mmCIF file of C-alpha atoms in Angstrom:
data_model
loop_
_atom_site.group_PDB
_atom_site.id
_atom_site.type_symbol
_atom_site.label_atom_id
_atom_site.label_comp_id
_atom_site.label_asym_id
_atom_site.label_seq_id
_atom_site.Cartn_x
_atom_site.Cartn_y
_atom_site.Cartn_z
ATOM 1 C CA UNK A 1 119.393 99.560 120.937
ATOM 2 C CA UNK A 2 122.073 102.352 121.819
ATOM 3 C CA UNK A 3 121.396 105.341 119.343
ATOM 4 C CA UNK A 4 124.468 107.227 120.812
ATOM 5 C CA UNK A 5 128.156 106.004 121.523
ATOM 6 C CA UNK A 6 130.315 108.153 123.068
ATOM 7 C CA UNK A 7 133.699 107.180 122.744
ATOM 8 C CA UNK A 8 136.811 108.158 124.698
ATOM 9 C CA UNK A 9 140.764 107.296 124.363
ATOM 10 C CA UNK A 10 144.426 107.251 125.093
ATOM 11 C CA UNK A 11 145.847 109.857 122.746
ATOM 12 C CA UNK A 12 147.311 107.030 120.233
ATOM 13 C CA UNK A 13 144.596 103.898 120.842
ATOM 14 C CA UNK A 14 142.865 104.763 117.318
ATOM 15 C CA UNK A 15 139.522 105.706 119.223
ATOM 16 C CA UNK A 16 138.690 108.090 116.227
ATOM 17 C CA UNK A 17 139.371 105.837 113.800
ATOM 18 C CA UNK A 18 137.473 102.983 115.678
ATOM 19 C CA UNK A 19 134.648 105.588 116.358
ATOM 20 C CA UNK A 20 134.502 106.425 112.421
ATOM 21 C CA UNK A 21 134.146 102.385 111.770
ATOM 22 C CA UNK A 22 131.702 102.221 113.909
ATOM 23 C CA UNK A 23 129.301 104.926 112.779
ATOM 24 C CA UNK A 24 130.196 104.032 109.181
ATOM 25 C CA UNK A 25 128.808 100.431 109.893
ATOM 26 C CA UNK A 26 125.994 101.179 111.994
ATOM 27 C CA UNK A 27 125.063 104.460 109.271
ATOM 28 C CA UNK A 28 125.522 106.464 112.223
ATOM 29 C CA UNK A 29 126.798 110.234 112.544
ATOM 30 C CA UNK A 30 130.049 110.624 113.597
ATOM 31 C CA UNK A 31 130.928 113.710 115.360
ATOM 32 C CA UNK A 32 134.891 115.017 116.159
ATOM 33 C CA UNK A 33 136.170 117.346 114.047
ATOM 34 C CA UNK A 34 132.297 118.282 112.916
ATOM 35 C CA UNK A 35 132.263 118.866 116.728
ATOM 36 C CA UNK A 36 135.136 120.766 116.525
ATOM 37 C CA UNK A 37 134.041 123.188 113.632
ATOM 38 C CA UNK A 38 130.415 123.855 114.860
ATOM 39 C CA UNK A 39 132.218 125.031 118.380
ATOM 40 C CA UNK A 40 133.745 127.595 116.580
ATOM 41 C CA UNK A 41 130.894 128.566 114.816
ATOM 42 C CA UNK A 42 129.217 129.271 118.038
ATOM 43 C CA UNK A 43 131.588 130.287 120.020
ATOM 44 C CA UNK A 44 134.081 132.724 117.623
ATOM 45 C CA UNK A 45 136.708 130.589 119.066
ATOM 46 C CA UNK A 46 139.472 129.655 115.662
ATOM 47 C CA UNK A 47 139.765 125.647 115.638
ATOM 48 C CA UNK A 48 142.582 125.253 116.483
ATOM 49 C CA UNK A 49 142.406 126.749 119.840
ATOM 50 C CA UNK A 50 139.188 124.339 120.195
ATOM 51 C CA UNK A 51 141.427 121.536 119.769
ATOM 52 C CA UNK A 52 144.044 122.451 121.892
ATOM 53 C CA UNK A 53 141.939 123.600 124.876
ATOM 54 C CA UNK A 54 138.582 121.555 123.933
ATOM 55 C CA UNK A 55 139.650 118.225 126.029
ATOM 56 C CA UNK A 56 143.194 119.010 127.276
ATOM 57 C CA UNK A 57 144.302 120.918 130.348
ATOM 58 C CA UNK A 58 147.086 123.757 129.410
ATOM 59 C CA UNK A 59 148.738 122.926 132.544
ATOM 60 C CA UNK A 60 151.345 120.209 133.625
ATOM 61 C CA UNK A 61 149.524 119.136 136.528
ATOM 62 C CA UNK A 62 145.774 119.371 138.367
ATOM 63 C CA UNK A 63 146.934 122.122 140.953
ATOM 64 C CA UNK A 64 147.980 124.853 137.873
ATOM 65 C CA UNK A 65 144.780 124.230 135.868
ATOM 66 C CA UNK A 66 143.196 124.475 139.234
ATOM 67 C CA UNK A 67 145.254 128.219 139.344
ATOM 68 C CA UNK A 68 144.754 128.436 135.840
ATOM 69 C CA UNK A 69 140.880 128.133 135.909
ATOM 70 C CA UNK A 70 140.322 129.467 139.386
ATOM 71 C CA UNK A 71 138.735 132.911 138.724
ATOM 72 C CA UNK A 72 135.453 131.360 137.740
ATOM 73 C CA UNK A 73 134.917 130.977 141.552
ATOM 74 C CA UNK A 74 135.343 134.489 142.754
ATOM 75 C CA UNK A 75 134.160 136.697 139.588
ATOM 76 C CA UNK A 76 131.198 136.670 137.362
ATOM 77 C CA UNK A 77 132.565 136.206 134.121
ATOM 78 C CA UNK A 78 133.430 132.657 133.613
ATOM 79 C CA UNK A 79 137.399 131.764 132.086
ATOM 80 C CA UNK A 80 138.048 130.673 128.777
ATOM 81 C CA UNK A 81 138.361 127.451 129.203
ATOM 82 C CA UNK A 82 134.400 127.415 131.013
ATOM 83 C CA UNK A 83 133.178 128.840 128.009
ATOM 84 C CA UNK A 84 134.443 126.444 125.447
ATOM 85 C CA UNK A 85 133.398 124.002 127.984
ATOM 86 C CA UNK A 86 129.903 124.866 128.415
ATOM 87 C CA UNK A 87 129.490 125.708 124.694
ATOM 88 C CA UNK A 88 130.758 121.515 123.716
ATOM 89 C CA UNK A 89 128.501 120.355 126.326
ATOM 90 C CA UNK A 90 125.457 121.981 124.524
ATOM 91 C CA UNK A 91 126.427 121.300 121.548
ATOM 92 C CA UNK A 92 126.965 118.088 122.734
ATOM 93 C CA UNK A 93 123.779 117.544 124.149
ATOM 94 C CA UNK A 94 121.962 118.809 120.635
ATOM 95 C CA UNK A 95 123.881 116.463 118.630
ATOM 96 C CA UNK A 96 122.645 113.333 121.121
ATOM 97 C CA UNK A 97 118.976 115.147 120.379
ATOM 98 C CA UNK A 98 119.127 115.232 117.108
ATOM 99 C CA UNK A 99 119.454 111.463 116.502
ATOM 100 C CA UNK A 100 121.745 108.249 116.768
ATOM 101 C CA UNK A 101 125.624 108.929 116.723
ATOM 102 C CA UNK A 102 128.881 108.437 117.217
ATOM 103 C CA UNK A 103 131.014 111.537 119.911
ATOM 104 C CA UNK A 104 134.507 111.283 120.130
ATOM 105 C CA UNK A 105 136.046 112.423 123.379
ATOM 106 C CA UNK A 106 135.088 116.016 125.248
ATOM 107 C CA UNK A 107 133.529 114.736 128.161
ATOM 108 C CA UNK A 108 130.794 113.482 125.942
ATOM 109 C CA UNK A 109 130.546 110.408 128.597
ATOM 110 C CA UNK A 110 130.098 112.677 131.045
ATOM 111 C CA UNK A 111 127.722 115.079 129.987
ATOM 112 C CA UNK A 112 125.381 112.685 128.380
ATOM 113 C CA UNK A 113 125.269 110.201 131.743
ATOM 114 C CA UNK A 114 121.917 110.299 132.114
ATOM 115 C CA UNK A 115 120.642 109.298 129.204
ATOM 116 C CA UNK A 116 119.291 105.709 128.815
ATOM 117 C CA UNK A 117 120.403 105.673 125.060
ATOM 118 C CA UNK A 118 123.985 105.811 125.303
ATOM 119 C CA UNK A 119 126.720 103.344 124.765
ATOM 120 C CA UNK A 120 129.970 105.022 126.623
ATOM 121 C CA UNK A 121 133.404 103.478 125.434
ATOM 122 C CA UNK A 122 136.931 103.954 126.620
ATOM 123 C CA UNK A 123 139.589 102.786 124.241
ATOM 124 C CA UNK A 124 143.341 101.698 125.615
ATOM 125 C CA UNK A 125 145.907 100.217 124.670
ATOM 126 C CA UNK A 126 149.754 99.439 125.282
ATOM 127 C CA UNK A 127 152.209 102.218 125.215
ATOM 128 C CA UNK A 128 154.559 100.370 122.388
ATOM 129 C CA UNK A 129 151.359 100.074 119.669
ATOM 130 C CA UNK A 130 150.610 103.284 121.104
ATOM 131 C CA UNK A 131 154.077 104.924 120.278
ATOM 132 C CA UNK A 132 154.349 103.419 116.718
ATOM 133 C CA UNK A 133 150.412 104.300 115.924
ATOM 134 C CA UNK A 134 151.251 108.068 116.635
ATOM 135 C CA UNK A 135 154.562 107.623 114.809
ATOM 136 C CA UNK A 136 152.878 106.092 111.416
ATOM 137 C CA UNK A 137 150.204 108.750 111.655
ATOM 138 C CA UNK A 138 151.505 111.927 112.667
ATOM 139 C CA UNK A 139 155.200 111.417 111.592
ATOM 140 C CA UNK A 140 158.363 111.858 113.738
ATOM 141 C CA UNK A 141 159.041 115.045 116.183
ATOM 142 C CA UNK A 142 161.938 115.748 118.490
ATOM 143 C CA UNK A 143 159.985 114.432 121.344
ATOM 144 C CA UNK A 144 160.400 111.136 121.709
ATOM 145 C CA UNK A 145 156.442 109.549 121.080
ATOM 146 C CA UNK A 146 156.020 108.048 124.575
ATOM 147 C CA UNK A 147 156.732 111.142 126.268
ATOM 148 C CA UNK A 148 154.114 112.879 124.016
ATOM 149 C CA UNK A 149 151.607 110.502 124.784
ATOM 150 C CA UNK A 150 152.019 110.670 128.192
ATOM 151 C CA UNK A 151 151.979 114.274 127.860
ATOM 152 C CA UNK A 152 148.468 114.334 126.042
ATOM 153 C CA UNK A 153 147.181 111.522 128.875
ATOM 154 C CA UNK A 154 147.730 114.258 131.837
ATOM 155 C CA UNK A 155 146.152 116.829 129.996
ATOM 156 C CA UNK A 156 143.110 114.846 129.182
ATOM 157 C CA UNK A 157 143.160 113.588 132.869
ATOM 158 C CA UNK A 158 143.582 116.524 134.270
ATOM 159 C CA UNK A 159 140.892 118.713 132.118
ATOM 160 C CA UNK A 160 138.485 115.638 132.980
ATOM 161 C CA UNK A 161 138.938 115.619 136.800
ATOM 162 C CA UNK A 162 137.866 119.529 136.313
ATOM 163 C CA UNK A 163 135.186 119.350 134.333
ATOM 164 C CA UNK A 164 133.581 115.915 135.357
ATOM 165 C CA UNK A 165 135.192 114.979 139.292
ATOM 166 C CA UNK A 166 135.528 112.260 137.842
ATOM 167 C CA UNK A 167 138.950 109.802 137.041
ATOM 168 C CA UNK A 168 139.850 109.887 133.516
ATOM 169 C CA UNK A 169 139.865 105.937 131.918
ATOM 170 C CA UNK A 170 138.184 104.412 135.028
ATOM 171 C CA UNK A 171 136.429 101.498 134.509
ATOM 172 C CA UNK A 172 133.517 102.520 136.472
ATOM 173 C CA UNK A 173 132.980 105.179 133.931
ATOM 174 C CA UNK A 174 132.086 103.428 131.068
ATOM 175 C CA UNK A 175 130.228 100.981 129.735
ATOM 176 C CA UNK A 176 132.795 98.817 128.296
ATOM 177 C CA UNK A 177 136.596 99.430 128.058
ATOM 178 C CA UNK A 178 137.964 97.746 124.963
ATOM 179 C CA UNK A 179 142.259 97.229 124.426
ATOM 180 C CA UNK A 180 142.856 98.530 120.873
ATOM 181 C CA UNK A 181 146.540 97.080 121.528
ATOM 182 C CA UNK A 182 145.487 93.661 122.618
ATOM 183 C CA UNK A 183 142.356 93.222 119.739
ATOM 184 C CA UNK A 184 143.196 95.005 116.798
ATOM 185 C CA UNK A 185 141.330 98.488 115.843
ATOM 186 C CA UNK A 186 138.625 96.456 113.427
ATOM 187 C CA UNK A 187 137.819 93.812 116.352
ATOM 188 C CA UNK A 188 136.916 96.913 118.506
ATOM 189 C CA UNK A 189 134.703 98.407 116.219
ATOM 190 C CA UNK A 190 133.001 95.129 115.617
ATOM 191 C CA UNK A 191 132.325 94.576 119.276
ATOM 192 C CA UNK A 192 131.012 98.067 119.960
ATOM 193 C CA UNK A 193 128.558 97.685 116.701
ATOM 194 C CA UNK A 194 127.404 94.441 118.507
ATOM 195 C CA UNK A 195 126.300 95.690 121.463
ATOM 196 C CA UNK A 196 124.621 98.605 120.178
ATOM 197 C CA UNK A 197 122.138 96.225 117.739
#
């Protein structure tokens, strides 16, 4: 039996919501704003800034948050960005300590790779469901909604490849890799509960 199930997604693929199914069926925890809000407690960072900079790059492309990030290699004290990091990883790993449950996003794949217990999902899923998911939930901006999720894509991808070295929503990451698009946000959630019983 997998006691934790990290899940990670395409800004739009309803990985929280399928995450919250999940650990509402299997009486699990479920941990993403929680995560949020006890990252602030510890770290004195506001929550809002956690969920900008928590699991998103601030930069366009890999090279600036390279730049961006870069003076943790030649000084002492380590960037902002290092020190939310390192303080979601712990926190992170406590949570997975603590018992079975349900992480949404942060690197939570990554950082808990070594543990036998863990079920790591990626959830995808066309950009057209994708586009009118983010439209139905979060309303209508001026930016048109595929250009903000591709926006939120690089900036996961790129804070990823940073923290992990690893590709962001490749295969060979995770454990299974479900298509929200293709089987319906319930269907996903009933697969992942499967294979964790």
């Amino acid at each position: 039996m997998k006691n934790i199930i990290t899940i990670s997604r395409e800004f739009g693929s309803g990985g929280r919501s399928i995450g919250k199914q999940v650990a509402e069926k299997l009486g699990y925890a479920f941990y993403d704003r929680e995560l949020v809000d006890e990252v602030a407690k510890r770290s004195g960072f506001a929550p809002e800034y956690i969920e900008e900079h928590g699991e998103y790059a601030n930069a366009r492309n890999s090279l600036l948050f390279y730049l961006a990030t870069a003076e943790r290699y030649s000084h002492d004290n380590l960037s902002m960005h290092d020190q939310l990091y390192i303080t979601q990883s712990k926190i992170i790993e406590e949570l997975a300590e603590k018992g079975k449950c349900v992480i949404v996003g942060r690197c939570a794949d990554y950082i808990l790779r070594d543990r036998k217990d863990c079920l790591h999902v990626f959830i995808c899923s066309d950009m057209a469901s994708r586009a009118r998911r983010i439209v139905e939930r979060y309303g209508q901006t001026q930016k048109a909604p595929e250009k903000r999720l591709a926006e939120k894509d690089q900036k996961r991808k790129v804070y990823y490849k940073n923290y992990t070295g690893r590709v962001w929503g490749q295969a060979q990451n995770y454990d299974i890799c479900l298509n929200s698009g293709a089987l319906g946000v319930d269907t996903c959630a009933d697969m992942i509960v499967q294979l964790c019983k």
